[in-house]
Coordinates of C-alpha atoms and ligand atoms in Angstrom, one line a residue:
X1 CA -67.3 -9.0 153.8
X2 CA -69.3 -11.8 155.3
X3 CA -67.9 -11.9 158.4
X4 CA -67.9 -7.9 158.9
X5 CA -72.1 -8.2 157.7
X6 CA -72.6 -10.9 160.6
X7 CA -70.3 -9.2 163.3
X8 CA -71.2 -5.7 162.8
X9 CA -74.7 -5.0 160.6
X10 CA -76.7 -8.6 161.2
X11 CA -77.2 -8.0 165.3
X12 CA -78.8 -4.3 164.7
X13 CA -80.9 -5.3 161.4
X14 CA -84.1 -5.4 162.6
X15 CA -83.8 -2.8 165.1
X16 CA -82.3 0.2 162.0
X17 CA -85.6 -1.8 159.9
X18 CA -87.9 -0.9 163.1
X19 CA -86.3 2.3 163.9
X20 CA -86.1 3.4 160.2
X21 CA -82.7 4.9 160.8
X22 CA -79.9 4.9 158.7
X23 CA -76.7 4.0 160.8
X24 CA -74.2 6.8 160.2
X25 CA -72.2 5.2 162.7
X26 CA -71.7 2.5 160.7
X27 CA -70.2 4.8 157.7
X28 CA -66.5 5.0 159.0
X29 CA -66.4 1.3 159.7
X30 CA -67.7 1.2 155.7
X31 CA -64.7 3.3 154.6
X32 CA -62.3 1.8 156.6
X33 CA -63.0 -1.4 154.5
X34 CA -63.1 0.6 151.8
X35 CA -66.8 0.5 150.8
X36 CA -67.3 3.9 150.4
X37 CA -65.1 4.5 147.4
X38 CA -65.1 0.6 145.9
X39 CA -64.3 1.5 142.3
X40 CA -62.5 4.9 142.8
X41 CA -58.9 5.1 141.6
X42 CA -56.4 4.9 144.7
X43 CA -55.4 8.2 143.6
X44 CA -58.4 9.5 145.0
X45 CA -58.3 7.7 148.0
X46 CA -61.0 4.9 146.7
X47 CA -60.0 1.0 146.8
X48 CA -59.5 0.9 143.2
X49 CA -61.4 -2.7 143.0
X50 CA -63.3 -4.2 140.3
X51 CA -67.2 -4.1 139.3
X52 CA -66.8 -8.1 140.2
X53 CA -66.0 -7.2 143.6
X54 CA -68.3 -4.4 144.1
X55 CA -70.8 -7.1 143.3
X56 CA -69.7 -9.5 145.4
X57 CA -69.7 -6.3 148.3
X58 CA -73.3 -5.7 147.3
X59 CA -74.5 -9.7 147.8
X60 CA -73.0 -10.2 151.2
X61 CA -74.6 -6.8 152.8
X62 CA -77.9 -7.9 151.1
X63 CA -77.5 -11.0 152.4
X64 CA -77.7 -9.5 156.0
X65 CA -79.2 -6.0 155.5
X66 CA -80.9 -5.0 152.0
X67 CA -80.8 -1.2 153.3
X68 CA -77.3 -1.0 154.4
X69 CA -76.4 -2.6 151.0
X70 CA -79.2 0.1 149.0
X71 CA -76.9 2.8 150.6
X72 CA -73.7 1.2 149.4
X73 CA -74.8 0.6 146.4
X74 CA -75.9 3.9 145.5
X75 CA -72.8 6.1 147.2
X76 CA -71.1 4.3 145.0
X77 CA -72.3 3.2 141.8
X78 CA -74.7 6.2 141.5
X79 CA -73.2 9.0 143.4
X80 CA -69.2 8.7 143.6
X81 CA -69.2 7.0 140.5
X82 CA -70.8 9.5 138.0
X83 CA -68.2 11.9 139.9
X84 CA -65.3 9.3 138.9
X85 CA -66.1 8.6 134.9
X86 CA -67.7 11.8 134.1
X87 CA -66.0 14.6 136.5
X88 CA -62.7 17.5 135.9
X89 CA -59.7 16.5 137.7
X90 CA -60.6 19.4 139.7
X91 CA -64.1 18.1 140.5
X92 CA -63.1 14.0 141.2
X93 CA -59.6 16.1 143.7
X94 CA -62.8 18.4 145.3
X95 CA -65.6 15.4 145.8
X96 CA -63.8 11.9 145.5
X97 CA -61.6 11.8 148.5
X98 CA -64.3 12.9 151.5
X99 CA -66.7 10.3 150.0
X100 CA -63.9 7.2 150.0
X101 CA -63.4 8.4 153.3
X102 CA -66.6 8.5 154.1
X103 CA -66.4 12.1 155.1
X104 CA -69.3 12.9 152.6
X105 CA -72.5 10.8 151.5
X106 CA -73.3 10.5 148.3
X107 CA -76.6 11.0 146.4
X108 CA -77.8 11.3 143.0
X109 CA -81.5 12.4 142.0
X110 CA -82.8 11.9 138.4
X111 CA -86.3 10.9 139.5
X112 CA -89.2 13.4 140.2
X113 CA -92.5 13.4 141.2
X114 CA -94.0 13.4 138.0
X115 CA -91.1 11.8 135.8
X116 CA -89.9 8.0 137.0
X117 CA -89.5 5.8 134.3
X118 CA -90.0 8.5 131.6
X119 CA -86.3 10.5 132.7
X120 CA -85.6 12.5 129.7
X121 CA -89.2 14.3 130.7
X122 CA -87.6 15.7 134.0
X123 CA -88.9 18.9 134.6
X124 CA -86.3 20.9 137.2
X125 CA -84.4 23.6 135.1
X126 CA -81.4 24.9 135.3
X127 CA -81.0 28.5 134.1
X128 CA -77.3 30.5 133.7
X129 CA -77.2 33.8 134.9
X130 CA -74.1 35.7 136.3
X131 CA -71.8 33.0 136.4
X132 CA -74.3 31.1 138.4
X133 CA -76.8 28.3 137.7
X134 CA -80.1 29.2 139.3
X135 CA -82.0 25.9 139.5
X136 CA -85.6 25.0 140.2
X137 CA -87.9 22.2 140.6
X138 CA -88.7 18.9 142.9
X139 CA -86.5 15.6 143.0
X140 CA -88.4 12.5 144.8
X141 CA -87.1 8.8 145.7
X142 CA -83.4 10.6 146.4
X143 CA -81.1 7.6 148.4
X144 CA -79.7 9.8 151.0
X145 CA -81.8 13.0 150.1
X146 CA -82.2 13.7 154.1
X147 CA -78.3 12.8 155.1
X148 CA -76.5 13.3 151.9
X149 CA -74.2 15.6 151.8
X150 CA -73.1 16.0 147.8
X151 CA -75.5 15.5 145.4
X152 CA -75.4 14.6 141.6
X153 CA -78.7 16.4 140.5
X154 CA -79.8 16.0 136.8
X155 CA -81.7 19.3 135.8
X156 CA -82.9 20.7 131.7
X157 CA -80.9 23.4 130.6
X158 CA -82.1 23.3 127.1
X159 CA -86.2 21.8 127.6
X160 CA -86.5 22.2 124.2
X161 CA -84.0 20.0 122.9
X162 CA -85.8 17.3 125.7
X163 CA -83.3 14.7 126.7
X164 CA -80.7 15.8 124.8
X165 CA -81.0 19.4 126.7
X166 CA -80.0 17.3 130.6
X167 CA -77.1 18.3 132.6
X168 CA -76.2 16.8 135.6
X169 CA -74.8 19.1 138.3
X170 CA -73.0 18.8 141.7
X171 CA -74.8 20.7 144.8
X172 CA -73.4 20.6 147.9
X173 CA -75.6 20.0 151.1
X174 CA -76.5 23.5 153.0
X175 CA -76.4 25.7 149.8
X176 CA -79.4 27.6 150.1
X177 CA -82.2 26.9 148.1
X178 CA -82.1 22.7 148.5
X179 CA -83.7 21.4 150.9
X180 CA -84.7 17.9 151.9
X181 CA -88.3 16.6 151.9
X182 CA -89.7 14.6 154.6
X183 CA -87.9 11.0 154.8
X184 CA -89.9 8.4 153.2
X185 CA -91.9 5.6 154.9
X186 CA -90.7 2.5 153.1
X187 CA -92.2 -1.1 152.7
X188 CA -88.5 -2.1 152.8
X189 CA -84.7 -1.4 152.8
X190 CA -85.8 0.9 155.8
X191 CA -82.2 1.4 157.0
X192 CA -81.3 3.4 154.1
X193 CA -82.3 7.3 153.5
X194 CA -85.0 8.2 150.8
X195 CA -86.4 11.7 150.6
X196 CA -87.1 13.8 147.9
X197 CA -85.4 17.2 147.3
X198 CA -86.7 20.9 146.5
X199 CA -84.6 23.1 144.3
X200 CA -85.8 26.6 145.0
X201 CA -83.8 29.1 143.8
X202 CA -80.7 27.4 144.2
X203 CA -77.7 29.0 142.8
X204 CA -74.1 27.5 142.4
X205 CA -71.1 28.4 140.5
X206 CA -70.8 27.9 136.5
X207 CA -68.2 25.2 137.4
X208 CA -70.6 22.9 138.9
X209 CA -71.4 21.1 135.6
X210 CA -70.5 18.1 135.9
X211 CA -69.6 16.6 132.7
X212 CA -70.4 18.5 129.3
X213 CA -73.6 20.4 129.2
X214 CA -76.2 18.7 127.2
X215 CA -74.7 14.9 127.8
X216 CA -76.4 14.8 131.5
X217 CA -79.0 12.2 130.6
X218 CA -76.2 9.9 128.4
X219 CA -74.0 9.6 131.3
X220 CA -77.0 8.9 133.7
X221 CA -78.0 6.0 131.5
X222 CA -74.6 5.1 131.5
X223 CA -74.7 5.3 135.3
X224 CA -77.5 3.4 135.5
X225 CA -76.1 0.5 133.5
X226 CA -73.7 -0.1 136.6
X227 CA -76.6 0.7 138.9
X228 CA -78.6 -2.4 137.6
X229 CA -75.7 -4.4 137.9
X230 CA -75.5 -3.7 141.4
X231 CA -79.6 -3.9 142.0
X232 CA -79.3 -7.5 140.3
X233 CA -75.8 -8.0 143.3
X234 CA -78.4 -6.1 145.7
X235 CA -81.4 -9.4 144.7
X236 CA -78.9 -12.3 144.6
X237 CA -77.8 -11.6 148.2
X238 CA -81.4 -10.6 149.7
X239 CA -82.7 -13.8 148.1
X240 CA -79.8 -15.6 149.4
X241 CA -80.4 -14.4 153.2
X242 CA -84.4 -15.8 152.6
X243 CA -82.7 -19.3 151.5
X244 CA -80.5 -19.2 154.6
X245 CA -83.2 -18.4 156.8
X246 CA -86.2 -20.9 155.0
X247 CA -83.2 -23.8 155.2
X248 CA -82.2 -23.4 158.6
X249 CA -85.9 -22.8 159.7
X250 CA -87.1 -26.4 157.7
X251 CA -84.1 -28.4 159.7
X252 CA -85.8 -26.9 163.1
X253 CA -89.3 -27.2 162.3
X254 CA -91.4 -30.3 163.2
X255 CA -94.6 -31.4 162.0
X256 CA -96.4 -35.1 162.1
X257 CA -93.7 -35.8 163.9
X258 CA -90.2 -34.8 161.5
X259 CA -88.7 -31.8 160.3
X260 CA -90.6 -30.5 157.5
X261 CA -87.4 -30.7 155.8
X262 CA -88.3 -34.0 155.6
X263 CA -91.1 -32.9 153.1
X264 CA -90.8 -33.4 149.4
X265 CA -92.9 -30.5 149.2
X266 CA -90.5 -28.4 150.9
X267 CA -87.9 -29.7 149.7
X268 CA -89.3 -28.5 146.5
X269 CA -89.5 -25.3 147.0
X270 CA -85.8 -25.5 148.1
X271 CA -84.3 -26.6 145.3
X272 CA -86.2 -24.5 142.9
X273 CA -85.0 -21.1 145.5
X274 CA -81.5 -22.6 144.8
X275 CA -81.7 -22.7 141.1
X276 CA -83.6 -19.6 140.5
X277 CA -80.3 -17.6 143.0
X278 CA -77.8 -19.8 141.0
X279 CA -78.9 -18.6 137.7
X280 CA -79.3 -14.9 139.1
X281 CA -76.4 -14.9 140.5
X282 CA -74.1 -16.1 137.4
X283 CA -76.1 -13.6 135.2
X284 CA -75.0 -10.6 137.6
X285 CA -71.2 -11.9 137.3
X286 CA -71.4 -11.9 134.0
X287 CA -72.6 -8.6 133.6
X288 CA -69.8 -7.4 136.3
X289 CA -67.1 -9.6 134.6
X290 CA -68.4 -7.9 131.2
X291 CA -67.9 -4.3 133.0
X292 CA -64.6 -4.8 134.2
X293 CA -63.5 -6.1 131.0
X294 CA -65.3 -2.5 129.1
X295 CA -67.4 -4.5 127.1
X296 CA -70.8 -3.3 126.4
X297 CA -73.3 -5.5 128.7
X298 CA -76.7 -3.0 128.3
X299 CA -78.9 -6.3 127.4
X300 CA -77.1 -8.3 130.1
X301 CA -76.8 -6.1 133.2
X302 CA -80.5 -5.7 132.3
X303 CA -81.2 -9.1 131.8
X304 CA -79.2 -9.7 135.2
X305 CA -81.4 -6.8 136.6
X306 CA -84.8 -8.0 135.7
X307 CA -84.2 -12.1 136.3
X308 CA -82.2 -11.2 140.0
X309 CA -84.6 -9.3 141.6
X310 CA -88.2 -11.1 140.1
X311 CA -86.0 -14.1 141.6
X312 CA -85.6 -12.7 145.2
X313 CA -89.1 -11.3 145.4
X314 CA -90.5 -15.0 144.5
X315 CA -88.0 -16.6 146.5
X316 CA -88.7 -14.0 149.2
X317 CA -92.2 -15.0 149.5
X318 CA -91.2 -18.9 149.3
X319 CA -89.1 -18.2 152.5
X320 CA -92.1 -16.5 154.1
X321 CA -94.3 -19.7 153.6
X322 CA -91.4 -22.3 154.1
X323 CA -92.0 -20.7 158.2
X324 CA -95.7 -20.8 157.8
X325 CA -97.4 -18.4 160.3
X326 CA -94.2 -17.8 161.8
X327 CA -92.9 -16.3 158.6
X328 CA -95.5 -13.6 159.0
X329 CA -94.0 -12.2 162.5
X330 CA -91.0 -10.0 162.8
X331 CA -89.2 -12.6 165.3
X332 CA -88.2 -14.3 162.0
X333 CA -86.2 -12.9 159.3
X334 CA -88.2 -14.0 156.5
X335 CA -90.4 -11.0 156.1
X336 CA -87.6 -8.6 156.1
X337 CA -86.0 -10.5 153.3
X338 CA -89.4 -10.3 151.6
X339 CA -90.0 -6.5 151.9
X340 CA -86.5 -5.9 151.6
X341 CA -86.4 -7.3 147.8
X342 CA -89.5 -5.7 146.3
X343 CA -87.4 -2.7 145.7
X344 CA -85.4 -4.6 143.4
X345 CA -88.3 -4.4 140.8
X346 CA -88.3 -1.1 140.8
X347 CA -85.3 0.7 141.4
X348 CA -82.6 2.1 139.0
X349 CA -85.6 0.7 135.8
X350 CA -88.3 -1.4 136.9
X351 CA -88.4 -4.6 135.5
X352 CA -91.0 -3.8 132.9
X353 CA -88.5 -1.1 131.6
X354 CA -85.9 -3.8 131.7
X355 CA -88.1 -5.6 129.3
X356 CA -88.2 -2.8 127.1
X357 CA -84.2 -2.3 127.1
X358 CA -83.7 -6.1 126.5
X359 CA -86.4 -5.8 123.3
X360 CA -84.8 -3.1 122.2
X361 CA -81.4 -4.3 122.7
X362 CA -83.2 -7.7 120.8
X363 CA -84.3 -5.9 117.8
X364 CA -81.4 -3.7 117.3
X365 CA -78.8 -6.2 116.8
X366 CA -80.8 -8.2 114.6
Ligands
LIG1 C1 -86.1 2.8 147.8 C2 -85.9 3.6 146.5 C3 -84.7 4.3 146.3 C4 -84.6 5.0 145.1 N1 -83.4 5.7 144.9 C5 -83.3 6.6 143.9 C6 -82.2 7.5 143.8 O1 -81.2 7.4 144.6 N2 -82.2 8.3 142.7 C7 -83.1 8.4 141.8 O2 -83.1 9.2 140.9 N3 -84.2 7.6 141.9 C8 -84.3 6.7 142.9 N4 -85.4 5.9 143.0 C9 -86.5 6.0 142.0 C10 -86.7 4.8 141.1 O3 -85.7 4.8 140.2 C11 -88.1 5.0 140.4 O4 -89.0 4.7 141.5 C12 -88.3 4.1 139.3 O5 -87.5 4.5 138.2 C13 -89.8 4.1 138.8 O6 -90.3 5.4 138.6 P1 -91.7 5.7 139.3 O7 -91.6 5.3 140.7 O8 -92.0 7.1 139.0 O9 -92.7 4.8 138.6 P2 -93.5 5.1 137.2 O10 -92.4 5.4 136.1 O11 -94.6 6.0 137.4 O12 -94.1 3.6 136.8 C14 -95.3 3.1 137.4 C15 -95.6 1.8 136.7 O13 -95.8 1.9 135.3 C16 -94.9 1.1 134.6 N5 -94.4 1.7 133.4 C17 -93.9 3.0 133.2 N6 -93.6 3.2 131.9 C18 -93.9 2.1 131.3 C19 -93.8 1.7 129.9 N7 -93.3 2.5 129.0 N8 -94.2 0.4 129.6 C20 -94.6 -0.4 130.5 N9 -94.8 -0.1 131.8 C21 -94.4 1.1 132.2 C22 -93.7 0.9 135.6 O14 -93.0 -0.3 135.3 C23 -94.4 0.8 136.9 O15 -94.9 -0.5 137.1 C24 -85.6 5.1 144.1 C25 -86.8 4.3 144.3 C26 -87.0 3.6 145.5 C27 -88.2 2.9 145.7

């Protein structure tokens, strides 16, 4: 993985951050490796590996490109995924295959305009009506809502029964009635596609459900358990490439005469970016190793969560002032590393929701 993220992502980094594009190219190379199907079941064409190794996936893209690895993460942890655990057979033999193959992109929009953090208040409805779901309503923040091409939407079927009234359904790109909004222009991550969607309208067949009516916003949760794991992977390697960088960068530098490596001060603020990743980093395996093993890790893939990516925004911003000035100009990679993490706090829960499922997860088992 490292050596594939230095040969092939780390030379066009800046220029896909610049350019805001998100390299399609790139996707066959992804499922060749098998990126774009990490967890799926061989029988569906995925590479059947572990949550461990999906994290470990996750860190070394972050390390050289936090959008490339946003995009992984979320084809497959979000996307693919919700299609794997929660899917028919005839829905994971329809979907699964193209997007191990990287034939299809994945998406998966829970968040609206109005409704972030509060999801069971989602407002786009889904109504039955000849053997048709007729949905309607607005999607924002979608990872690949401009490119994707099969999306997990989560829609109310019953509004009245709130959360307990989601169901998530599987739209194909091109059916009329869905249409992409304008592609967002991000702080960071700038490589990988955000847009919001529209639903107007939008009829597909009764078969479409994915999972049992009702139980859309349970399996998202559940979904978004994995997700965090792979936010925290997506923060331990971003915060990793702004150690690299600040390191390398303190060996070159001079001042008064000696690198400023040579600084206590900086060495300082080494040591305690070094820590801060090491602790991050052991908390995220420990939430993967906990995943693989299908024990419940709710408290610790969002304690992994919410300690990873506060970890790589402050180391981010150490990296910037380890370069001084420098650290403030896009010849560097510093800055990238810095923008790129802040989307760590808010992604998939941010970390003040985080502090709300550890208390909760605190209290309950008291
Ligand atoms: C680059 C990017 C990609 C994304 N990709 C996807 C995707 O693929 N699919 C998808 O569905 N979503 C996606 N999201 C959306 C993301 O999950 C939401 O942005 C996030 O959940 C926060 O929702 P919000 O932006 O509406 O913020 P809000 O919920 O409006 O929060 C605003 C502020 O209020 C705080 N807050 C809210 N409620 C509370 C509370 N109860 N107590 C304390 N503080 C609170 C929040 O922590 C935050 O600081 C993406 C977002 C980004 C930036």
């Amino acid at each position: 993985m490292r050596d594939f993220a230095r040969r092939e992502i780390a030379p066009h980094s800046l220029e896909w951050d610049e350019a805001q594009h998100f390299p399609i190219e790139l996707v066959p190379r992804l499922a060749a490796l098998g990126l774009m199907g990490i967890t799926i079941s061989q029988q569906y064409g995925g590479a059947e590996m572990g949550i461990l190794d999906f994290v470990i996936i996750i860190e070394e893209l972050a390390r050289v490109d936090g959008g490339v690895a946003l995009s992984v993460a979320a084809h497959n942890a979000l996307c693919a995924s919700h299609i794997f655990r929660f899917g028919a057979q005839d829905q994971k033999k329809k979907y699964l295959p193209a997007l191990a193959a990287g034939g299809s992109v994945g998406a998966w929009a829970l968040t609206e305009p109005g409704f972030g953090s509060h999801a069971a208040g989602i407002q786009t409805r889904a109504r039955l009506e000849g053997g048709f779901w007729v949905l309607n309503g607005a999607k924002s923040f979608t990872t690949h809502g401009s490119c994707g091409d099969i999306f997990v939407v989560m829609a109310s079927t019953s509004p009245e029964q709130g959360g307990r009234g989601i169901t998530a359904f599987l739209i194909e790109k091109g059916t009329p009635g869905l249409t992409s909004g304008k592609k967002e222009n991000k702080l960071g991550c700038r490589a990988s596609d955000t847009a919001g969607l529209t639903l107007e309208d939008c009829r597909i067949p009764e078969g479409n459900v994915l999972g049992k009516a009702g139980e859309g916003l349970t399996a998202a949760l559940q979904i978004l358990e994995g997700g965090r794991i792979s936010m925290a992977a997506m923060a331990v390697g971003i915060g990793q490439g702004s150690l690299d960088c600040a390191l390398k960068y303190s060996k070159e530098r001079e001042q008064f005469g000696r690198p400023i490596s040579d600084f206590q001060g900086v060495q300082f603020k080494l040591a305690q970016m070094e820590s801060r990743l090491q602790a991050a980093r052991w908390l995220t395996y420990r939430a993967a190793w906990l995943q693989d093993s299908q024990r419940r890790c709710t408290l610790e893939s969002s304690v992994a969560k919410y300690v990873a990516s506060e970890a790589a925004v402050w180391v981010g911003e150490q990296a910037v002032q380890i370069h001084g000035g420098y650290g403030y100009l896009k010849d560097y990679p510093a800055e990238k590393y810095w923008r790129d993490s802040k989307v760590c706090t808010l992604g998939e829960g941010t970390s003040e929701i985080q502090k709300i499922i550890i208390a909760r997860e605190l209290l309950h088992s008291q």
